[in-house]
Coordinates of C-alpha atoms in Angstrom, one line a residue:
M1 CA -99.5 -73.0 143.7
D2 CA -96.7 -70.6 143.0
P3 CA -96.1 -70.8 139.2
Y4 CA -92.4 -70.1 139.6
R5 CA -92.1 -73.0 142.1
T6 CA -94.1 -75.3 139.8
N7 CA -91.8 -74.5 136.9
R8 CA -88.7 -75.0 139.0
L9 CA -90.0 -78.4 140.3
S10 CA -90.9 -79.5 136.8
Q11 CA -87.3 -78.7 135.7
S12 CA -85.9 -80.6 138.7
I13 CA -88.1 -83.6 137.9
L14 CA -86.9 -83.5 134.2
E15 CA -83.2 -83.5 135.4
V16 CA -83.6 -86.3 137.9
L17 CA -85.6 -88.5 135.4
S18 CA -82.9 -87.8 132.7
R19 CA -80.1 -88.9 135.1
M20 CA -82.0 -92.0 136.1
L21 CA -82.4 -93.1 132.6
Q22 CA -78.6 -92.7 132.0
V23 CA -77.5 -94.2 135.3
S24 CA -80.0 -96.0 137.4
V25 CA -82.6 -97.7 135.0
K26 CA -80.8 -100.7 133.6
D27 CA -83.5 -101.7 131.1
P28 CA -81.9 -101.5 127.6
R29 CA -85.2 -100.5 126.1
V30 CA -84.9 -97.0 127.6
G31 CA -81.2 -96.5 126.8
F32 CA -81.8 -94.0 124.0
V33 CA -84.9 -92.2 125.5
T34 CA -84.7 -88.5 125.9
I35 CA -86.9 -86.6 128.3
N36 CA -87.9 -83.4 126.5
S37 CA -90.1 -81.7 129.0
V38 CA -92.2 -82.2 132.2
E39 CA -95.5 -80.5 132.9
L40 CA -97.0 -80.6 136.5
N41 CA -100.6 -80.1 137.1
R42 CA -101.7 -77.4 139.6
D43 CA -101.5 -79.5 142.8
H44 CA -98.4 -81.4 141.7
S45 CA -100.1 -84.8 141.7
V46 CA -99.6 -85.6 138.1
A47 CA -96.5 -85.1 135.9
R48 CA -96.9 -85.3 132.1
V49 CA -93.5 -86.5 130.9
F50 CA -92.9 -85.9 127.3
W51 CA -90.2 -88.2 125.8
S52 CA -88.7 -89.1 122.4
V53 CA -86.4 -91.8 121.0
L54 CA -84.7 -92.2 117.7
G55 CA -85.9 -95.2 115.7
D56 CA -89.0 -96.6 114.2
E57 CA -92.5 -97.4 115.6
E58 CA -91.2 -100.7 117.0
D59 CA -88.5 -98.9 118.9
R60 CA -91.0 -96.5 120.4
K61 CA -93.3 -99.3 121.5
K62 CA -90.4 -101.1 123.3
S63 CA -89.2 -97.9 124.9
F64 CA -92.7 -97.0 126.1
A65 CA -93.0 -100.5 127.6
G66 CA -89.6 -100.0 129.4
L67 CA -90.7 -96.6 130.8
K68 CA -94.0 -98.0 132.1
K69 CA -92.1 -100.8 133.8
A70 CA -89.7 -98.3 135.5
R71 CA -92.4 -95.9 136.6
G72 CA -92.7 -97.1 140.2
F73 CA -88.9 -97.1 140.6
M74 CA -88.6 -93.6 139.1
Q75 CA -91.4 -92.2 141.3
S76 CA -89.8 -93.6 144.5
N77 CA -86.4 -92.1 143.4
L78 CA -88.1 -88.7 142.9
V79 CA -89.3 -88.7 146.5
R80 CA -85.8 -89.5 147.8
T81 CA -83.8 -87.2 145.5
L82 CA -86.1 -84.1 145.7
G83 CA -87.3 -84.6 149.2
L84 CA -91.0 -84.7 148.1
R85 CA -93.8 -85.7 150.5
A86 CA -95.3 -87.8 147.6
A87 CA -94.3 -88.4 144.1
P88 CA -96.5 -87.1 141.2
E89 CA -97.9 -89.8 139.0
L90 CA -95.7 -90.0 135.9
R91 CA -97.7 -90.1 132.7
F92 CA -95.4 -90.8 129.7
E93 CA -96.5 -89.1 126.4
Y94 CA -94.5 -89.5 123.2
D95 CA -93.3 -86.3 121.8
D96 CA -92.5 -86.2 118.1
T97 CA -91.5 -82.5 117.9
V98 CA -87.8 -83.1 117.6
E99 CA -88.3 -85.8 115.1
R100 CA -90.4 -83.7 112.9
S101 CA -88.0 -80.8 113.2
V102 CA -85.0 -83.0 112.2
N103 CA -87.0 -84.4 109.2
L104 CA -88.1 -81.1 108.0
D105 CA -84.5 -79.6 108.2
H106 CA -83.3 -82.5 106.1
V107 CA -86.0 -82.0 103.5
L108 CA -85.3 -78.3 103.2
D109 CA -81.6 -78.9 103.0
D110 CA -82.1 -81.3 100.1
L111 CA -84.3 -78.9 98.3
A112 CA -81.7 -76.1 98.8
E113 CA -79.0 -78.3 97.4
Q114 CA -81.1 -79.0 94.3
G115 CA -81.7 -75.3 93.7
E116 CA -85.5 -75.7 94.2
F117 CA -85.6 -73.9 97.6
K118 CA -83.7 -71.0 99.1
S119 CA -81.9 -71.8 102.3
E120 CA -82.5 -69.6 105.3
A121 CA -78.9 -68.4 105.0
D122 CA -79.6 -67.2 101.4
K123 CA -82.9 -65.6 102.5
K124 CA -81.1 -63.7 105.4
R125 CA -78.4 -62.4 103.0
E126 CA -81.1 -60.9 100.8
M127 CA -83.1 -59.3 103.7
D128 CA -83.4 -55.5 104.2
L129 CA -84.2 -54.0 107.6
E130 CA -87.7 -53.0 106.3
D131 CA -88.3 -56.7 105.5
L132 CA -88.7 -57.1 109.2
E133 CA -92.3 -56.0 109.3
V134 CA -93.7 -55.0 112.7
P135 CA -97.0 -56.7 113.4
A136 CA -99.9 -54.2 113.4
D137 CA -101.5 -55.7 116.4
L138 CA -98.4 -55.2 118.5
I139 CA -98.3 -51.5 117.6
A140 CA -102.0 -51.2 118.3
G141 CA -101.5 -52.9 121.6
L142 CA -98.7 -50.6 122.7
R143 CA -100.8 -47.6 121.7
A144 CA -103.8 -48.9 123.6
A145 CA -101.8 -49.0 126.8
E146 CA -101.4 -46.2 129.3
C147 CA -99.0 -47.6 131.9
L148 CA -96.5 -50.4 130.8
W149 CA -93.9 -52.6 132.4
I150 CA -91.0 -53.6 130.1
V151 CA -89.3 -56.8 131.5
P152 CA -86.2 -58.5 130.1
H153 CA -85.4 -62.2 130.8
F154 CA -83.7 -63.3 134.0
N155 CA -80.1 -62.1 134.3
P156 CA -80.4 -59.7 131.3
D157 CA -77.6 -59.4 128.8
P158 CA -77.0 -56.2 126.7
D159 CA -79.6 -57.3 124.1
A160 CA -82.3 -57.7 126.7
M161 CA -81.5 -54.5 128.7
G162 CA -80.7 -52.4 125.7
S163 CA -84.1 -53.5 124.1
A164 CA -86.0 -52.6 127.3
L165 CA -84.4 -49.2 127.8
A166 CA -84.8 -48.2 124.0
L167 CA -88.4 -49.2 124.0
R168 CA -89.1 -47.4 127.3
E169 CA -87.7 -44.2 125.9
A170 CA -89.9 -44.6 122.7
L171 CA -93.1 -45.2 124.7
A172 CA -92.3 -42.2 127.0
A173 CA -92.0 -40.1 123.9
T174 CA -95.6 -40.9 123.0
G175 CA -96.6 -39.7 126.5
R176 CA -97.1 -43.1 128.1
E177 CA -95.8 -44.2 131.5
A178 CA -93.3 -47.0 131.0
T179 CA -91.0 -48.7 133.5
V180 CA -88.2 -51.3 133.1
V181 CA -88.3 -53.9 135.8
S182 CA -85.3 -56.4 136.1
Y183 CA -84.4 -59.5 138.0
P184 CA -82.0 -59.9 139.5
D185 CA -81.0 -56.3 140.2
P186 CA -79.7 -54.7 137.0
P187 CA -76.0 -55.4 136.3
A188 CA -73.7 -52.6 137.2
G189 CA -71.9 -53.1 134.0
F190 CA -74.8 -51.5 132.1
S191 CA -74.6 -48.2 134.2
D192 CA -73.5 -46.2 131.2
L193 CA -76.6 -47.1 129.1
P194 CA -79.0 -44.2 128.8
G195 CA -81.9 -44.6 131.1
F196 CA -80.3 -47.2 133.2
D197 CA -80.7 -45.3 136.4
G198 CA -84.5 -45.6 136.0
V199 CA -84.6 -49.4 136.1
V200 CA -86.6 -50.8 139.0
T201 CA -85.1 -53.6 141.0
S202 CA -87.0 -56.9 141.6
D203 CA -87.3 -56.1 145.3
E204 CA -89.5 -53.1 144.5
A205 CA -91.7 -54.9 141.9
E206 CA -94.5 -56.0 144.2
E207 CA -94.9 -52.6 145.8
L208 CA -94.7 -50.8 142.5
Y209 CA -97.4 -53.0 141.0
R210 CA -99.8 -52.1 143.8
T211 CA -99.2 -48.4 143.6
Q212 CA -98.7 -47.9 139.9
E213 CA -101.4 -50.3 138.6
P214 CA -99.8 -50.9 135.2
D215 CA -102.2 -52.2 132.5
T216 CA -99.7 -53.8 130.0
L217 CA -96.6 -56.0 130.1
V218 CA -94.0 -56.2 127.4
L219 CA -91.4 -58.9 127.6
V220 CA -88.2 -58.3 125.6
D221 CA -85.7 -60.8 124.5
C222 CA -87.9 -63.7 125.9
H223 CA -91.5 -64.8 125.1
R224 CA -92.8 -66.3 128.3
I225 CA -93.1 -65.0 131.8
D226 CA -91.4 -68.1 133.2
R227 CA -88.2 -66.7 131.7
C228 CA -88.2 -63.9 134.1
G229 CA -87.3 -65.8 137.3
P230 CA -89.2 -64.9 140.5
L231 CA -90.9 -62.0 138.8
E232 CA -93.2 -64.6 137.2
D233 CA -95.8 -64.4 140.0
V234 CA -96.4 -60.7 139.7
L235 CA -96.2 -60.7 135.9
A236 CA -98.9 -63.4 135.8
R237 CA -101.3 -60.8 137.1
F238 CA -101.2 -58.7 133.9
E239 CA -104.2 -59.4 131.6
T240 CA -102.5 -57.8 128.7
R241 CA -99.1 -59.3 127.8
W242 CA -96.9 -58.8 124.7
C243 CA -93.5 -59.9 123.7
V244 CA -90.7 -58.9 121.3
D245 CA -88.1 -61.6 120.9
H246 CA -85.7 -63.2 118.4
H247 CA -85.3 -66.6 120.1
L248 CA -86.9 -69.8 118.7
V249 CA -90.0 -70.8 120.5
S250 CA -89.1 -73.9 122.6
G251 CA -91.0 -76.2 124.9
R252 CA -94.7 -77.0 124.8
K253 CA -95.9 -73.7 126.5
A254 CA -97.4 -71.2 124.2
P255 CA -95.5 -67.8 124.0
E256 CA -97.1 -64.5 124.7
R257 CA -98.6 -62.8 121.6
G258 CA -96.5 -60.2 119.9
W259 CA -93.4 -60.4 117.6
I260 CA -91.1 -63.4 117.6
E261 CA -88.7 -63.1 114.6
A262 CA -85.9 -65.7 114.8
R263 CA -84.3 -64.5 111.6
S264 CA -83.2 -61.3 113.4
C265 CA -79.7 -61.3 114.9
S266 CA -80.9 -59.5 118.0
T267 CA -84.0 -58.3 119.8
C268 CA -82.6 -54.8 119.6
T269 CA -82.8 -54.9 115.8
L270 CA -86.6 -55.6 116.2
I271 CA -86.9 -52.8 118.8
Y272 CA -85.3 -50.4 116.2
R273 CA -88.2 -51.3 113.9
V274 CA -90.8 -51.0 116.6
N275 CA -89.5 -47.5 117.6
T276 CA -89.4 -46.5 113.9
V277 CA -93.0 -47.3 113.4
L278 CA -94.1 -45.7 116.7
G279 CA -92.1 -42.6 115.7
Q280 CA -94.1 -42.2 112.6
G281 CA -97.2 -41.3 114.5
D282 CA -100.6 -41.9 112.9
A283 CA -102.6 -40.1 110.2
S284 CA -105.2 -38.9 112.7
G285 CA -102.6 -37.1 114.8
D286 CA -103.7 -38.8 118.0
E287 CA -100.3 -40.4 118.2
P288 CA -97.3 -38.0 118.2
A289 CA -94.4 -38.5 115.9
F290 CA -90.9 -38.4 117.2
D291 CA -87.4 -38.9 116.0
L292 CA -85.2 -41.7 117.2
T293 CA -82.7 -40.3 119.7
R294 CA -79.0 -41.0 120.2
G295 CA -80.0 -42.6 123.5
M296 CA -82.3 -45.0 121.8
G297 CA -79.6 -45.8 119.3
T298 CA -76.9 -46.3 122.0
N299 CA -79.1 -48.9 123.7
I300 CA -80.0 -50.6 120.4
Y301 CA -76.3 -50.7 119.5
A302 CA -75.4 -52.3 122.8
G303 CA -77.6 -55.3 121.9
L304 CA -76.6 -55.4 118.3
I305 CA -72.8 -55.5 119.1
N306 CA -73.1 -58.1 121.9
D307 CA -75.5 -60.6 120.3
T308 CA -73.4 -60.7 117.2
G309 CA -70.1 -61.1 119.2
G310 CA -68.8 -57.8 117.7
F311 CA -70.0 -58.9 114.3
R312 CA -68.1 -62.2 114.6
F313 CA -71.0 -64.6 115.0
S314 CA -72.7 -66.4 112.2
N315 CA -76.0 -64.5 112.8
T316 CA -74.4 -61.4 111.4
M317 CA -75.9 -60.5 108.0
P318 CA -76.0 -57.6 105.7
L319 CA -78.9 -55.8 107.4
T320 CA -76.8 -56.0 110.7
F321 CA -74.2 -53.7 109.1
E322 CA -76.9 -51.5 107.7
L323 CA -78.4 -51.0 111.1
A324 CA -74.9 -50.3 112.6
R325 CA -74.4 -47.7 109.8
R326 CA -77.7 -46.0 110.7
L327 CA -77.0 -45.9 114.4
S328 CA -73.5 -44.5 113.8
A329 CA -75.1 -41.8 111.6
M330 CA -77.4 -40.9 114.5
G331 CA -74.3 -40.1 116.6
V332 CA -73.9 -43.3 118.6
D333 CA -70.4 -43.6 119.9
T334 CA -69.9 -47.2 118.7
A335 CA -66.4 -47.5 120.2
A336 CA -67.6 -46.5 123.6
V337 CA -70.6 -48.8 123.7
S338 CA -68.3 -51.7 122.6
R339 CA -65.8 -50.9 125.3
Q340 CA -68.5 -50.4 128.0
T341 CA -70.5 -53.5 127.3
M342 CA -68.0 -56.0 125.8
H343 CA -64.5 -55.1 126.9
R344 CA -64.7 -53.9 130.5
Y345 CA -64.4 -56.0 133.7
R346 CA -64.4 -55.0 137.3
P347 CA -61.4 -56.2 139.3
E348 CA -63.7 -58.7 141.0
G349 CA -64.7 -59.9 137.5
V350 CA -61.0 -60.5 136.5
A351 CA -60.5 -62.4 139.7
V352 CA -63.4 -64.8 139.0
L353 CA -62.3 -65.1 135.4
Q354 CA -59.0 -66.5 136.6
R355 CA -60.9 -69.2 138.6
V356 CA -63.2 -69.9 135.7
L357 CA -60.2 -70.4 133.3
A358 CA -58.8 -72.9 135.7
S359 CA -62.1 -74.9 135.6
F360 CA -61.7 -75.6 131.8
E361 CA -62.2 -79.3 131.0
Y362 CA -61.7 -80.9 127.6
H363 CA -63.8 -83.9 126.4
R364 CA -64.1 -86.0 123.3
S365 CA -60.6 -85.4 122.0
G366 CA -60.9 -81.6 122.7
Q367 CA -64.0 -81.1 120.8
I368 CA -66.1 -80.3 123.8
L369 CA -65.1 -77.7 126.4
T370 CA -66.9 -77.3 129.7
L371 CA -66.3 -74.5 132.3
R372 CA -68.0 -73.3 135.4
A373 CA -68.5 -70.4 137.8
T374 CA -69.6 -71.7 141.2
R375 CA -71.2 -69.8 144.1
E376 CA -68.0 -70.4 146.0
M377 CA -65.9 -68.7 143.3
L378 CA -68.2 -65.7 143.3
R379 CA -68.1 -65.5 147.1
D380 CA -64.3 -65.8 147.3
T381 CA -63.7 -63.1 144.7
G382 CA -66.6 -60.7 145.6
A383 CA -67.9 -61.0 142.0
A384 CA -71.5 -61.0 140.8
L385 CA -73.1 -63.3 138.4
S386 CA -73.2 -60.4 135.9
D387 CA -69.4 -60.2 136.0
T388 CA -69.3 -63.6 134.1
E389 CA -71.0 -62.1 131.1
G390 CA -68.9 -62.8 128.0
F391 CA -66.8 -65.5 129.6
V392 CA -68.2 -68.1 127.3
N393 CA -66.7 -66.3 124.3
V394 CA -63.2 -66.9 125.7
A395 CA -64.0 -70.7 125.5
T396 CA -65.3 -70.6 122.0
A397 CA -62.1 -69.0 120.7
V398 CA -60.1 -72.1 121.6
D399 CA -58.8 -74.0 118.5
G400 CA -60.3 -77.4 117.9
V401 CA -63.3 -76.8 120.2
K402 CA -66.7 -77.4 118.5
F403 CA -69.1 -77.2 121.6
V404 CA -68.9 -75.2 124.7
A405 CA -71.0 -75.5 127.9
F406 CA -70.6 -72.8 130.5
M407 CA -72.3 -73.6 133.8
K408 CA -73.1 -70.8 136.2
E409 CA -74.3 -71.7 139.7
V410 CA -77.3 -69.4 140.5
E411 CA -78.3 -71.3 143.6
D412 CA -76.8 -74.3 145.4
G413 CA -76.9 -77.1 142.8
V414 CA -78.9 -75.0 140.3
W415 CA -76.9 -74.2 137.2
R416 CA -77.7 -71.7 134.4
V417 CA -76.0 -73.3 131.4
S418 CA -74.9 -71.4 128.2
L419 CA -74.3 -73.6 125.2
R420 CA -72.3 -72.6 122.1
V421 CA -71.3 -74.3 118.9
R422 CA -68.6 -73.3 116.4
G423 CA -69.5 -74.1 112.8
E424 CA -72.3 -76.5 112.0
G425 CA -74.3 -77.9 114.8
D426 CA -77.5 -77.4 116.9
V427 CA -77.5 -76.8 120.6
Q428 CA -81.0 -75.4 120.7
Q429 CA -82.6 -78.8 120.8
I430 CA -80.5 -79.8 123.7
A431 CA -81.5 -76.7 125.6
A432 CA -85.1 -77.4 124.8
R433 CA -85.0 -80.8 126.4
H434 CA -84.1 -79.0 129.6
G435 CA -86.7 -76.4 129.4
G436 CA -84.6 -73.8 127.8
G437 CA -84.1 -72.5 124.3
G438 CA -82.4 -69.9 122.1
H439 CA -80.7 -70.4 118.7
K440 CA -79.1 -73.3 116.9
Q441 CA -75.6 -72.0 117.7
A442 CA -76.3 -70.3 121.1
S443 CA -78.8 -71.4 123.6
G444 CA -79.3 -71.7 127.4
C445 CA -81.2 -73.7 129.9
T446 CA -81.3 -74.5 133.7
M447 CA -80.1 -77.7 135.2
T448 CA -79.9 -79.1 138.7
G449 CA -77.4 -81.4 140.3
S450 CA -73.7 -81.5 141.3
A451 CA -71.2 -79.9 139.0
E452 CA -69.9 -83.3 138.1
D453 CA -73.3 -84.9 137.3
V454 CA -74.4 -81.9 135.2
T455 CA -71.1 -81.8 133.3
A456 CA -71.3 -85.5 132.6
E457 CA -74.9 -85.2 131.3
L458 CA -74.0 -82.2 129.1
V459 CA -71.0 -84.0 127.7
A460 CA -73.1 -87.1 126.9
E461 CA -75.7 -85.0 125.1
L462 CA -73.1 -82.9 123.2
G463 CA -71.1 -86.0 122.4
A464 CA -74.3 -87.6 120.8
V465 CA -74.5 -84.7 118.4
L466 CA -70.8 -85.2 117.5
S467 CA -71.4 -88.9 116.7

């Protein structure tokens, strides 16, 4: 089976089951059940459904009994809703991941308040750039490669694309063949980034793999190949896979080996450290030394400035400014990079922004704001999905808003959702329930259904966090 189709179907089943629990299944025992993830077997005959519920052991037993009773009804509805020939057998498995995470957070917060434990915020304030230690096996793996693909996540943002381009230049400086491959086609808004003209489009990936025969894959700004859209099929053929990412590991699937450092404000910050270590060469002289170039610095700054929202987001810390200082000293035109990647819109982008602003909907006394960019909006204005980059930041600037959900329709009825929180809060766990991930204050996921249904589901989940 096509792994991309399997992942998409698993996500669709998760969405349908979640809506059924909220709307169709009347048993009060399942009223507070959350479906965290769904895993299909190879032939789609069995679906492992991982669920959780707040409460004690007795609540879990009652909820499990309710789920088993509703199993036949839910399987029949899956066939009708998703147009399946046959429904997979639903096997419900309790997932205590969220529960353990919440309990651990509370314990750590209590210890921090008592002065017996340093909070993550305190640790970040004390970190230096050199405290971000590059794993030795990652460097060894890159140096063992001869021909590499560097792939950012689906619909890359400046941090993903900047990371890929900066790493490609560093690997090229060591004499290796390295290619950046992107899906969908690389956004035109990145055209001023050094090396952008060498990015290979997704349509060329299959042919390039056959002719180039690359030996190593490096994922940047993501840690699993299922985050790369339809490229997943060709990427699965790589036997050697690495990742460099700053997003929290989410879901039950294991990440690729490499470097996942959630304390970092951006993946580009990690790439700066990787390039620095690569540039030192080795004692034997087999690996050439090189200096970081202005081009590398420009791409790294693009990710740094965007993932911190122009140094406005709470992930900004002292080492963020230290890195910005070093990049500026290298000759990076920081004003130009900011203007090109954060403050520039095509006329088509302005047109679709007008339509998106008109879609604003306020919920829960103005504390939740939802907005959307539909395929119809994009068609009518001639805009591309990449033109909507940064729109979510307009919504987060509205006074009184605590949570923002920006829905972008990537296919008919398929929505890429960006979640944001102002101040205290955690949207990462909500994204994880829908197969996504990210950070506590900025996460994303994919959901299916009508705009109204997806909006209602998001408002319900965000509202539960407010309660």
